[in-house]
XYZ file of C-alpha atoms in Angstrom:
332
model
C 176.229 292.319 25.802
C 177.515 292.045 22.278
C 175.530 289.807 19.965
C 177.294 287.521 18.053
C 177.085 287.747 14.143
C 174.364 284.742 14.041
C 172.576 286.211 16.924
C 172.304 289.623 15.073
C 171.157 287.851 11.801
C 168.195 285.817 13.819
C 167.231 289.328 15.658
C 167.331 291.129 12.378
C 164.955 288.251 10.796
C 162.577 288.415 13.841
C 162.268 292.131 13.295
C 161.593 291.710 9.449
C 158.782 289.363 10.364
C 157.232 291.539 12.710
C 157.657 295.081 11.078
C 156.357 296.508 7.876
C 159.880 296.932 6.483
C 161.915 295.759 3.393
C 165.631 295.769 3.868
C 167.480 296.728 0.556
C 171.084 296.076 -0.062
C 173.635 297.374 -2.874
C 175.767 294.813 -4.453
C 178.892 296.385 -2.962
C 177.695 295.816 0.671
C 179.842 293.497 2.808
C 178.488 289.820 2.584
C 176.891 289.570 5.984
C 174.805 292.710 5.121
C 174.032 291.723 1.513
C 172.693 288.465 2.830
C 169.984 290.327 4.775
C 168.703 292.190 1.811
C 165.114 291.458 0.648
C 165.957 293.456 -2.514
C 169.265 293.312 -3.842
C 170.783 295.055 -7.001
C 172.571 298.198 -8.389
C 171.478 301.661 -7.487
C 168.758 302.445 -10.051
C 167.324 298.752 -9.903
C 167.107 299.070 -6.319
C 165.054 302.373 -6.367
C 162.620 300.663 -9.126
C 162.177 297.582 -7.211
C 161.615 299.378 -4.049
C 159.055 301.684 -5.658
C 156.723 298.748 -6.336
C 157.324 297.217 -2.718
C 154.364 297.590 -0.353
C 156.218 297.896 2.781
C 155.884 301.055 5.043
C 159.548 301.195 5.709
C 162.667 300.854 3.385
C 165.866 300.002 5.403
C 168.443 300.937 2.565
C 171.897 299.562 2.906
C 174.086 301.580 0.527
C 175.199 305.274 0.359
C 173.264 308.433 0.845
C 172.297 309.370 -2.731
C 170.719 305.951 -3.266
C 168.522 306.367 -0.279
C 167.631 309.768 -1.795
C 166.516 308.237 -5.020
C 164.132 305.723 -3.187
C 162.743 308.942 -1.305
C 162.450 310.916 -4.441
C 160.757 308.295 -6.659
C 158.614 307.276 -3.748
C 157.909 310.203 -1.571
C 155.141 308.416 0.340
C 157.635 305.864 1.676
C 159.751 306.118 4.944
C 163.334 305.566 3.955
C 165.888 304.889 6.639
C 169.709 303.989 6.356
C 171.349 301.912 9.035
C 174.376 304.014 8.177
C 174.403 307.555 6.591
C 177.329 306.893 4.402
C 178.246 309.271 1.651
C 179.600 308.309 -1.808
C 182.709 309.996 -2.546
C 181.771 310.823 -6.008
C 178.406 312.277 -5.115
C 179.893 314.696 -2.453
C 182.342 316.133 -5.270
C 179.466 318.131 -6.566
C 176.614 320.151 -5.109
C 174.257 322.802 -6.220
C 176.776 325.468 -5.966
C 179.399 323.600 -8.072
C 176.883 322.755 -10.641
C 175.724 326.271 -11.214
C 179.649 327.376 -11.191
C 180.014 324.724 -13.989
C 176.978 326.208 -15.923
C 178.501 329.525 -15.616
C 181.890 328.382 -16.970
C 180.164 327.387 -20.213
C 178.312 330.504 -20.394
C 181.534 332.547 -20.011
C 182.809 330.177 -23.090
C 179.986 331.468 -25.027
C 177.481 328.768 -24.691
C 174.275 330.094 -23.141
C 171.866 327.764 -21.133
C 169.335 327.165 -23.951
C 172.395 325.382 -25.685
C 173.120 323.186 -22.866
C 171.603 320.191 -21.712
C 172.776 318.737 -18.540
C 173.103 314.943 -17.642
C 173.843 313.537 -14.223
C 175.155 310.154 -13.421
C 172.700 308.744 -10.859
C 175.712 308.894 -8.444
C 174.950 312.377 -7.502
C 172.677 314.003 -4.606
C 169.183 315.152 -4.957
C 170.085 318.798 -5.081
C 172.181 318.092 -8.142
C 169.251 315.972 -9.640
C 166.869 318.818 -9.216
C 169.210 321.380 -10.787
C 169.637 319.132 -13.827
C 165.824 318.613 -14.190
C 165.144 322.256 -13.848
C 167.344 322.786 -17.039
C 165.579 320.162 -19.006
C 168.369 317.562 -18.255
C 167.919 314.075 -17.125
C 169.617 311.165 -15.004
C 171.458 308.448 -16.442
C 173.110 305.234 -15.002
C 176.238 303.417 -16.455
C 174.076 300.760 -18.186
C 171.893 303.298 -20.148
C 174.335 306.311 -20.392
C 175.025 305.760 -24.092
C 171.242 305.631 -24.856
C 170.596 308.740 -22.859
C 173.453 310.752 -24.301
C 172.233 309.575 -28.000
C 168.846 310.852 -27.494
C 170.033 314.086 -25.752
C 172.300 314.954 -28.615
C 169.218 315.019 -30.955
C 168.459 318.476 -29.422
C 171.778 319.568 -30.896
C 172.998 320.837 -27.535
C 176.288 320.664 -25.824
C 176.116 317.749 -22.990
C 177.114 319.004 -19.494
C 177.947 315.673 -17.873
C 178.180 315.422 -14.269
C 179.724 314.217 -11.694
C 181.734 311.295 -13.257
C 184.545 312.541 -15.984
C 185.439 308.804 -16.863
C 181.858 307.683 -17.584
C 181.312 310.807 -19.816
C 184.642 310.321 -21.623
C 184.254 306.512 -21.918
C 180.779 307.128 -23.601
C 182.000 309.960 -25.635
C 185.001 307.571 -26.966
C 182.446 304.860 -27.637
C 180.356 307.081 -29.819
C 183.208 308.889 -31.579
C 182.299 312.095 -29.979
C 184.838 314.746 -28.514
C 184.686 315.346 -24.930
C 186.732 317.513 -22.266
C 186.973 317.922 -18.554
C 186.101 321.292 -17.239
C 189.527 323.081 -16.410
C 191.566 320.843 -18.456
C 192.537 323.828 -20.788
C 190.408 322.401 -23.737
C 188.007 325.087 -25.420
C 184.579 323.817 -24.102
C 182.969 324.962 -27.360
C 184.987 322.248 -29.273
C 183.493 319.385 -27.440
C 180.422 317.316 -27.654
C 180.349 316.391 -24.092
C 181.774 318.605 -21.157
C 182.364 316.608 -18.007
C 182.709 317.765 -14.500
C 186.075 316.706 -13.077
C 184.538 314.008 -10.671
C 185.405 310.368 -10.181
C 185.057 307.237 -8.399
C 188.281 306.720 -5.953
C 187.796 302.923 -5.972
C 187.680 302.767 -9.848
C 190.867 304.903 -10.003
C 192.958 301.930 -8.289
C 192.848 299.918 -11.696
C 195.818 300.535 -13.929
C 197.062 299.509 -17.321
C 199.778 297.738 -15.531
C 197.486 295.785 -13.701
C 195.859 294.405 -16.967
C 199.453 293.746 -18.660
C 200.267 291.854 -15.604
C 197.175 289.638 -15.950
C 197.510 289.066 -19.674
C 201.239 287.966 -19.306
C 200.427 285.658 -16.132
C 197.402 284.026 -17.739
C 197.432 284.191 -21.791
C 193.961 284.289 -22.952
C 192.494 285.972 -19.826
C 189.593 288.314 -20.393
C 189.506 291.694 -18.999
C 186.285 293.071 -17.884
C 185.896 296.633 -16.087
C 183.208 299.059 -15.006
C 183.049 302.325 -17.202
C 183.916 304.402 -13.979
C 187.441 303.391 -14.515
C 189.762 305.683 -16.459
C 189.321 305.721 -20.364
C 192.748 304.171 -20.539
C 191.550 301.056 -18.730
C 188.444 300.855 -20.739
C 190.081 301.050 -24.077
C 192.618 298.158 -23.188
C 189.664 295.802 -21.652
C 187.797 293.327 -23.365
C 184.456 294.112 -21.850
C 183.068 297.495 -20.352
C 179.776 297.446 -18.414
C 177.801 298.542 -15.680
C 177.481 296.412 -12.508
C 174.389 294.230 -13.851
C 176.190 293.790 -17.280
C 179.283 292.784 -15.536
C 177.426 290.050 -13.329
C 175.676 288.785 -16.650
C 178.922 288.623 -18.733
C 181.258 287.023 -16.241
C 178.529 284.577 -14.837
C 177.914 283.451 -18.249
C 181.488 282.640 -19.321
C 182.539 279.163 -19.531
C 183.891 277.837 -16.357
C 187.458 277.359 -17.134
C 187.561 280.828 -18.826
C 189.792 283.036 -16.692
C 188.561 286.820 -16.095
C 190.024 289.557 -14.278
C 187.517 292.321 -13.076
C 187.782 296.062 -12.413
C 185.230 296.916 -10.060
C 184.259 296.817 -6.261
C 185.787 293.952 -4.362
C 182.746 292.553 -2.732
C 180.914 292.334 -5.960
C 183.764 290.571 -7.803
C 184.315 288.366 -4.726
C 180.789 286.959 -5.254
C 180.770 286.370 -8.859
C 182.340 283.002 -9.442
C 184.414 280.519 -7.265
C 186.912 279.739 -9.751
C 188.793 281.647 -12.459
C 187.989 285.169 -11.360
C 190.437 287.696 -10.333
C 190.519 291.373 -8.781
C 192.093 293.411 -11.220
C 194.353 295.055 -8.571
C 197.343 294.746 -6.518
C 195.564 296.361 -3.507
C 191.845 295.461 -2.487
C 189.491 297.687 -4.211
C 186.649 298.147 -1.244
C 184.623 301.020 -1.336
C 185.047 302.456 2.120
C 181.773 304.082 2.529
C 179.719 301.144 1.003
C 181.465 299.148 3.757
C 180.821 301.138 6.623
C 177.205 299.498 7.258
C 177.401 296.652 9.570
C 174.908 294.108 11.068
C 174.847 295.886 14.236
C 173.746 299.102 12.206
C 170.939 297.219 10.404
C 169.852 295.668 13.799
C 169.916 299.091 15.566
C 167.787 300.718 13.104
C 165.244 298.120 12.845
C 165.009 298.373 16.714
C 164.400 302.131 16.304
C 161.467 301.496 14.193
C 159.898 299.189 16.391
C 160.613 301.556 19.277
C 158.871 304.323 17.142
C 161.724 306.740 16.704
C 163.541 305.539 13.327
C 167.187 306.430 13.085
C 168.745 308.150 10.003
C 165.333 308.807 8.186
C 165.809 310.432 4.665
C 164.272 313.645 4.121
C 164.151 315.621 0.767
C 162.050 318.666 0.645
C 159.256 319.030 -1.762
C 161.004 321.328 -4.448
C 163.976 319.197 -4.661
C 161.879 315.870 -4.659
C 159.639 317.406 -7.681
C 162.552 318.367 -9.837
C 164.946 315.285 -9.083
C 161.905 313.161 -9.908
C 161.228 314.806 -13.132
C 164.953 314.324 -13.970
C 164.712 310.533 -13.141
C 161.305 310.053 -14.911
C 162.729 311.785 -18.245
C 165.315 308.672 -18.053
C 162.807 306.100 -17.330
C 160.550 307.495 -20.177
C 163.318 306.218 -22.478
């Protein structure tokens, strides 16, 4: 018999009382799943909060690289995911493609010792480990500028993977020259060399959307995530990470209108009035929305039965070097 939404919620809460589990939910999860979270937040925030948690099992409602990050930082924990969803951006680069990017810089006359790789946290553990082995580190959208500022002090070229938009936007903020691998630019002339990856959801926002809202509501503010195209960020009033967007928008006066360029579920929860989605289409992350209440129930039931579904595994060598890349970031 199919359980109703309320019955699923009741069963999930019963399992949470019975088992040594912590349910973790990213901001982009659908509302009914997000409400089940004992810990909620953005990707790194979740990994850090979970590291301090004492439960035996982490039930991570998000996408694959996030579950991996928890396992990398807390290898003793058992991490399971209700749905093994994959972030589209994270799947754009693997270890082989990372190696090919480094080789392209070598062929342009930049030896490995003059390259410092930085990977956005939206990448798989294999890429994080490759970055760690080359002396590089991880960044988030909130600390990317600080990480890159510190990295540049070594006088090396920054290889930034996988999100070209975040890399270019940080370069613009800092007055640095950036390029995208394969765009015809001489990489030797750039400070930040970006891999050609992107978030498909944040590519939905356009300058036309901004112009539409400014014309319709004079005085409206435009707030966007730095995964948006540089043209969008340049035309906006505020650019910030998920947590920074939440703080900025919730602290606005109630009568201040704001159009927000990021994932729909997050925007929809921000404020009940005067908050708009900066898109003519619904910018909903398809993979973040794969996880359902039924999935959460099923994975908790599997733990109770002693055969956990969708457990995240990271081999020891990958865990070691990915953790080094993450810890270098945390040290700053």
